[in-house]
Amino acid sequence: MINITIYQNEQDEYTGFRMKGHAGYAEHGQDIVCAAVSVLVINTINSMESFTEDRFDHAIHKEKDVVSFELTSTPISDSAELLLRSLVLGLSGICREYGKKYLNIQFKRKQN
């Protein structure tokens, strides 16, 4: 199962995420759930870098199956917020389509 934690600040803005694990929907190389989630996550990070001025930290640990991302600039730009809302929309759609057996999304509020 892929576990994704979406972080929000006290203003309900998305500020980052942490993804861990593999979906287990199909064999390695054939897992469309894992591929879809990975595309959304990596595209979000690349889009943040290309289309916003926001600063962020991110890490990809292939051996541990972990991807983390956190905005470090404040205030958060409208563009960054939109990109993260788009990520959540896409992940929620995958979760609805394939079920919580393969993808679990939780939201966590971080204190400023």
Short mmCIF file of N, CA and C in Angstrom, two decimals:
data_model
loop_
_atom_site.label_atom_id
_atom_site.label_comp_id
_atom_site.label_asym_id
_atom_site.label_seq_id
_atom_site.Cartn_x
_atom_site.Cartn_y
_atom_site.Cartn_z
N MET A 1 0.84 -1.18 0.00
CA MET A 1 0.00 0.00 0.00
C MET A 1 0.88 1.24 0.00
N ILE A 2 0.42 2.25 -0.72
CA ILE A 2 1.07 3.56 -0.70
C ILE A 2 0.37 4.39 0.37
N ASN A 3 1.16 4.94 1.27
CA ASN A 3 0.63 5.85 2.28
C ASN A 3 1.12 7.25 1.96
N ILE A 4 0.17 8.17 1.84
CA ILE A 4 0.52 9.56 1.56
C ILE A 4 -0.04 10.43 2.67
N THR A 5 0.83 11.24 3.24
CA THR A 5 0.41 12.23 4.21
C THR A 5 0.52 13.59 3.54
N ILE A 6 -0.58 14.33 3.55
CA ILE A 6 -0.62 15.68 3.01
C ILE A 6 -0.59 16.64 4.18
N TYR A 7 0.37 17.55 4.18
CA TYR A 7 0.51 18.51 5.27
C TYR A 7 -0.20 19.81 4.95
N GLN A 8 -0.86 20.37 5.97
CA GLN A 8 -1.54 21.66 5.85
C GLN A 8 -1.10 22.56 7.00
N ASN A 9 -1.14 23.87 6.75
CA ASN A 9 -0.84 24.81 7.82
C ASN A 9 -2.14 25.26 8.49
N GLU A 10 -2.04 26.18 9.41
CA GLU A 10 -3.21 26.64 10.17
C GLU A 10 -4.21 27.40 9.30
N GLN A 11 -3.79 27.85 8.13
CA GLN A 11 -4.68 28.55 7.20
C GLN A 11 -5.30 27.57 6.19
N ASP A 12 -5.14 26.28 6.42
CA ASP A 12 -5.64 25.22 5.55
C ASP A 12 -4.97 25.19 4.18
N GLU A 13 -3.81 25.80 4.05
CA GLU A 13 -3.05 25.72 2.81
C GLU A 13 -2.23 24.43 2.84
N TYR A 14 -2.13 23.77 1.70
CA TYR A 14 -1.26 22.60 1.62
C TYR A 14 0.18 23.07 1.61
N THR A 15 1.01 22.40 2.39
CA THR A 15 2.40 22.83 2.51
C THR A 15 3.40 21.75 2.11
N GLY A 16 2.93 20.53 1.88
CA GLY A 16 3.84 19.47 1.50
C GLY A 16 3.19 18.11 1.59
N PHE A 17 4.02 17.09 1.40
CA PHE A 17 3.51 15.71 1.46
C PHE A 17 4.66 14.75 1.70
N ARG A 18 4.29 13.54 2.08
CA ARG A 18 5.23 12.43 2.23
C ARG A 18 4.55 11.19 1.67
N MET A 19 5.22 10.53 0.76
CA MET A 19 4.70 9.31 0.15
C MET A 19 5.62 8.16 0.51
N LYS A 20 5.04 7.03 0.92
CA LYS A 20 5.84 5.87 1.28
C LYS A 20 5.16 4.61 0.80
N GLY A 21 5.95 3.70 0.25
CA GLY A 21 5.47 2.38 -0.10
C GLY A 21 5.15 2.18 -1.57
N HIS A 22 4.63 0.99 -1.85
CA HIS A 22 4.20 0.60 -3.19
C HIS A 22 2.75 0.13 -3.11
N ALA A 23 2.01 0.32 -4.17
CA ALA A 23 0.59 0.01 -4.17
C ALA A 23 0.32 -1.49 -4.00
N GLY A 24 1.07 -2.31 -4.69
CA GLY A 24 0.79 -3.75 -4.64
C GLY A 24 -0.40 -4.15 -5.49
N TYR A 25 -0.79 -3.31 -6.42
CA TYR A 25 -1.92 -3.60 -7.30
C TYR A 25 -1.55 -4.69 -8.32
N ALA A 26 -0.31 -4.67 -8.77
CA ALA A 26 0.18 -5.65 -9.75
C ALA A 26 1.68 -5.83 -9.53
N GLU A 27 2.26 -6.72 -10.31
CA GLU A 27 3.70 -6.98 -10.20
C GLU A 27 4.49 -5.72 -10.56
N HIS A 28 5.73 -5.67 -10.03
CA HIS A 28 6.63 -4.56 -10.32
C HIS A 28 6.74 -4.39 -11.84
N GLY A 29 6.61 -3.15 -12.29
CA GLY A 29 6.67 -2.85 -13.71
C GLY A 29 5.30 -2.90 -14.39
N GLN A 30 4.31 -3.45 -13.71
CA GLN A 30 2.96 -3.56 -14.27
C GLN A 30 1.92 -2.84 -13.39
N ASP A 31 2.38 -2.23 -12.31
CA ASP A 31 1.48 -1.65 -11.31
C ASP A 31 1.02 -0.25 -11.74
N ILE A 32 -0.18 -0.18 -12.30
CA ILE A 32 -0.67 1.11 -12.81
C ILE A 32 -1.02 2.09 -11.69
N VAL A 33 -1.38 1.60 -10.53
CA VAL A 33 -1.67 2.49 -9.40
C VAL A 33 -0.38 3.16 -8.94
N CYS A 34 0.65 2.37 -8.78
CA CYS A 34 1.95 2.91 -8.36
C CYS A 34 2.48 3.90 -9.40
N ALA A 35 2.33 3.56 -10.66
CA ALA A 35 2.80 4.45 -11.73
C ALA A 35 2.03 5.77 -11.73
N ALA A 36 0.72 5.69 -11.57
CA ALA A 36 -0.10 6.92 -11.58
C ALA A 36 0.26 7.83 -10.41
N VAL A 37 0.40 7.25 -9.23
CA VAL A 37 0.76 8.06 -8.05
C VAL A 37 2.14 8.66 -8.23
N SER A 38 3.07 7.87 -8.72
CA SER A 38 4.44 8.37 -8.92
C SER A 38 4.48 9.53 -9.91
N VAL A 39 3.73 9.41 -11.00
CA VAL A 39 3.68 10.48 -11.99
C VAL A 39 3.13 11.76 -11.37
N LEU A 40 2.05 11.66 -10.61
CA LEU A 40 1.47 12.85 -9.98
C LEU A 40 2.47 13.51 -9.02
N VAL A 41 3.11 12.71 -8.21
CA VAL A 41 4.04 13.24 -7.21
C VAL A 41 5.26 13.90 -7.87
N ILE A 42 5.89 13.21 -8.79
CA ILE A 42 7.09 13.74 -9.44
C ILE A 42 6.73 14.96 -10.29
N ASN A 43 5.60 14.92 -10.97
CA ASN A 43 5.19 16.07 -11.77
C ASN A 43 4.92 17.28 -10.89
N THR A 44 4.36 17.07 -9.72
CA THR A 44 4.12 18.18 -8.79
C THR A 44 5.44 18.83 -8.38
N ILE A 45 6.42 18.02 -8.03
CA ILE A 45 7.73 18.56 -7.64
C ILE A 45 8.36 19.31 -8.81
N ASN A 46 8.35 18.71 -9.99
CA ASN A 46 8.94 19.36 -11.17
C ASN A 46 8.21 20.66 -11.51
N SER A 47 6.88 20.66 -11.38
CA SER A 47 6.09 21.86 -11.66
C SER A 47 6.38 22.96 -10.66
N MET A 48 6.56 22.61 -9.40
CA MET A 48 6.92 23.61 -8.39
C MET A 48 8.22 24.31 -8.78
N GLU A 49 9.17 23.52 -9.22
CA GLU A 49 10.48 24.06 -9.60
C GLU A 49 10.39 24.92 -10.86
N SER A 50 9.58 24.50 -11.81
CA SER A 50 9.51 25.19 -13.10
C SER A 50 8.56 26.39 -13.12
N PHE A 51 7.48 26.32 -12.35
CA PHE A 51 6.42 27.31 -12.51
C PHE A 51 6.18 28.22 -11.30
N THR A 52 6.94 28.02 -10.23
CA THR A 52 6.77 28.89 -9.06
C THR A 52 8.12 29.43 -8.61
N GLU A 53 8.06 30.44 -7.78
CA GLU A 53 9.26 30.99 -7.16
C GLU A 53 9.42 30.46 -5.73
N ASP A 54 8.47 29.62 -5.30
CA ASP A 54 8.49 29.11 -3.93
C ASP A 54 9.72 28.25 -3.69
N ARG A 55 10.24 28.36 -2.48
CA ARG A 55 11.37 27.52 -2.06
C ARG A 55 10.80 26.26 -1.41
N PHE A 56 11.53 25.16 -1.57
CA PHE A 56 11.07 23.91 -0.97
C PHE A 56 12.24 22.96 -0.76
N ASP A 57 12.01 22.00 0.12
CA ASP A 57 12.94 20.89 0.33
C ASP A 57 12.24 19.64 -0.16
N HIS A 58 13.01 18.76 -0.77
CA HIS A 58 12.45 17.48 -1.17
C HIS A 58 13.53 16.41 -1.13
N ALA A 59 13.09 15.19 -0.99
CA ALA A 59 14.02 14.06 -0.96
C ALA A 59 13.33 12.86 -1.59
N ILE A 60 14.11 12.09 -2.33
CA ILE A 60 13.62 10.85 -2.92
C ILE A 60 14.58 9.75 -2.47
N HIS A 61 14.05 8.81 -1.70
CA HIS A 61 14.84 7.69 -1.20
C HIS A 61 14.31 6.41 -1.85
N LYS A 62 14.92 6.04 -2.95
CA LYS A 62 14.44 4.88 -3.71
C LYS A 62 14.52 3.59 -2.90
N GLU A 63 15.58 3.44 -2.11
CA GLU A 63 15.75 2.22 -1.33
C GLU A 63 14.68 2.08 -0.25
N LYS A 64 14.21 3.20 0.26
CA LYS A 64 13.20 3.19 1.33
C LYS A 64 11.79 3.44 0.79
N ASP A 65 11.67 3.63 -0.52
CA ASP A 65 10.37 3.90 -1.15
C ASP A 65 9.69 5.11 -0.54
N VAL A 66 10.45 6.20 -0.37
CA VAL A 66 9.91 7.41 0.26
C VAL A 66 10.20 8.62 -0.63
N VAL A 67 9.19 9.46 -0.79
CA VAL A 67 9.35 10.77 -1.43
C VAL A 67 8.76 11.79 -0.48
N SER A 68 9.54 12.83 -0.17
CA SER A 68 9.02 13.88 0.71
C SER A 68 9.20 15.23 0.04
N PHE A 69 8.29 16.14 0.37
CA PHE A 69 8.30 17.48 -0.21
C PHE A 69 7.72 18.43 0.82
N GLU A 70 8.39 19.58 1.01
CA GLU A 70 7.86 20.58 1.93
C GLU A 70 8.22 21.98 1.45
N LEU A 71 7.19 22.82 1.33
CA LEU A 71 7.43 24.23 1.00
C LEU A 71 8.12 24.90 2.19
N THR A 72 9.13 25.70 1.90
CA THR A 72 9.85 26.39 2.98
C THR A 72 9.66 27.90 2.92
N SER A 73 9.11 28.39 1.82
CA SER A 73 8.90 29.83 1.70
C SER A 73 7.52 30.21 2.20
N THR A 74 7.44 31.40 2.77
CA THR A 74 6.15 31.94 3.19
C THR A 74 6.08 33.38 2.73
N PRO A 75 4.96 33.87 2.31
CA PRO A 75 3.73 33.09 2.17
C PRO A 75 3.81 32.13 1.01
N ILE A 76 2.89 31.18 0.98
CA ILE A 76 2.82 30.22 -0.11
C ILE A 76 2.12 30.90 -1.28
N SER A 77 2.71 30.80 -2.45
CA SER A 77 2.11 31.45 -3.62
C SER A 77 0.82 30.74 -4.03
N ASP A 78 -0.01 31.47 -4.74
CA ASP A 78 -1.24 30.89 -5.27
C ASP A 78 -0.92 29.73 -6.22
N SER A 79 0.14 29.87 -6.98
CA SER A 79 0.53 28.81 -7.92
C SER A 79 0.92 27.54 -7.20
N ALA A 80 1.69 27.66 -6.13
CA ALA A 80 2.10 26.49 -5.36
C ALA A 80 0.89 25.82 -4.72
N GLU A 81 0.00 26.62 -4.18
CA GLU A 81 -1.21 26.08 -3.57
C GLU A 81 -2.04 25.34 -4.61
N LEU A 82 -2.17 25.90 -5.79
CA LEU A 82 -2.93 25.26 -6.86
C LEU A 82 -2.30 23.93 -7.27
N LEU A 83 -0.99 23.90 -7.39
CA LEU A 83 -0.31 22.65 -7.76
C LEU A 83 -0.53 21.57 -6.71
N LEU A 84 -0.47 21.93 -5.45
CA LEU A 84 -0.70 20.94 -4.39
C LEU A 84 -2.16 20.50 -4.34
N ARG A 85 -3.08 21.43 -4.58
CA ARG A 85 -4.50 21.05 -4.63
C ARG A 85 -4.76 20.11 -5.82
N SER A 86 -4.08 20.34 -6.91
CA SER A 86 -4.20 19.46 -8.07
C SER A 86 -3.68 18.06 -7.75
N LEU A 87 -2.57 17.99 -7.03
CA LEU A 87 -2.03 16.71 -6.59
C LEU A 87 -3.05 15.97 -5.74
N VAL A 88 -3.63 16.65 -4.77
CA VAL A 88 -4.63 16.02 -3.89
C VAL A 88 -5.84 15.56 -4.70
N LEU A 89 -6.28 16.35 -5.65
CA LEU A 89 -7.40 15.97 -6.50
C LEU A 89 -7.09 14.67 -7.25
N GLY A 90 -5.92 14.61 -7.86
CA GLY A 90 -5.53 13.42 -8.61
C GLY A 90 -5.39 12.19 -7.72
N LEU A 91 -4.76 12.35 -6.57
CA LEU A 91 -4.60 11.23 -5.65
C LEU A 91 -5.94 10.74 -5.13
N SER A 92 -6.84 11.67 -4.85
CA SER A 92 -8.17 11.30 -4.36
C SER A 92 -8.94 10.52 -5.43
N GLY A 93 -8.78 10.91 -6.67
CA GLY A 93 -9.42 10.18 -7.76
C GLY A 93 -8.89 8.76 -7.88
N ILE A 94 -7.60 8.58 -7.75
CA ILE A 94 -7.01 7.24 -7.80
C ILE A 94 -7.52 6.40 -6.64
N CYS A 95 -7.60 7.01 -5.48
CA CYS A 95 -8.08 6.30 -4.29
C CYS A 95 -9.53 5.86 -4.47
N ARG A 96 -10.37 6.73 -5.02
CA ARG A 96 -11.77 6.38 -5.27
C ARG A 96 -11.88 5.25 -6.31
N GLU A 97 -11.06 5.33 -7.34
CA GLU A 97 -11.14 4.37 -8.44
C GLU A 97 -10.62 2.99 -8.06
N TYR A 98 -9.52 2.94 -7.31
CA TYR A 98 -8.86 1.66 -7.04
C TYR A 98 -9.00 1.20 -5.59
N GLY A 99 -9.44 2.06 -4.71
CA GLY A 99 -9.71 1.65 -3.34
C GLY A 99 -8.58 1.90 -2.37
N LYS A 100 -8.96 1.93 -1.12
CA LYS A 100 -8.02 2.20 -0.04
C LYS A 100 -7.10 1.02 0.25
N LYS A 101 -7.33 -0.08 -0.42
CA LYS A 101 -6.43 -1.23 -0.28
C LYS A 101 -5.05 -0.92 -0.86
N TYR A 102 -5.01 0.00 -1.83
CA TYR A 102 -3.76 0.29 -2.54
C TYR A 102 -3.20 1.68 -2.23
N LEU A 103 -4.07 2.60 -1.80
CA LEU A 103 -3.64 3.98 -1.57
C LEU A 103 -4.38 4.54 -0.36
N ASN A 104 -3.64 5.01 0.61
CA ASN A 104 -4.21 5.63 1.79
C ASN A 104 -3.72 7.07 1.85
N ILE A 105 -4.67 8.01 1.95
CA ILE A 105 -4.33 9.43 2.04
C ILE A 105 -4.78 9.94 3.39
N GLN A 106 -3.88 10.59 4.10
CA GLN A 106 -4.25 11.23 5.36
C GLN A 106 -3.77 12.67 5.34
N PHE A 107 -4.45 13.50 6.11
CA PHE A 107 -4.11 14.91 6.19
C PHE A 107 -3.63 15.22 7.59
N LYS A 108 -2.58 16.02 7.65
CA LYS A 108 -1.99 16.35 8.95
C LYS A 108 -1.71 17.85 9.00
N ARG A 109 -2.18 18.46 10.06
CA ARG A 109 -1.95 19.90 10.25
C ARG A 109 -0.61 20.10 10.95
N LYS A 110 0.19 20.96 10.37
CA LYS A 110 1.48 21.34 10.97
C LYS A 110 1.35 22.71 11.57
N GLN A 111 1.88 22.88 12.74
CA GLN A 111 1.87 24.18 13.41
C GLN A 111 2.92 25.09 12.77
N ASN A 112 2.58 26.36 12.63
CA ASN A 112 3.53 27.35 12.04
C ASN A 112 4.65 27.62 13.00
#
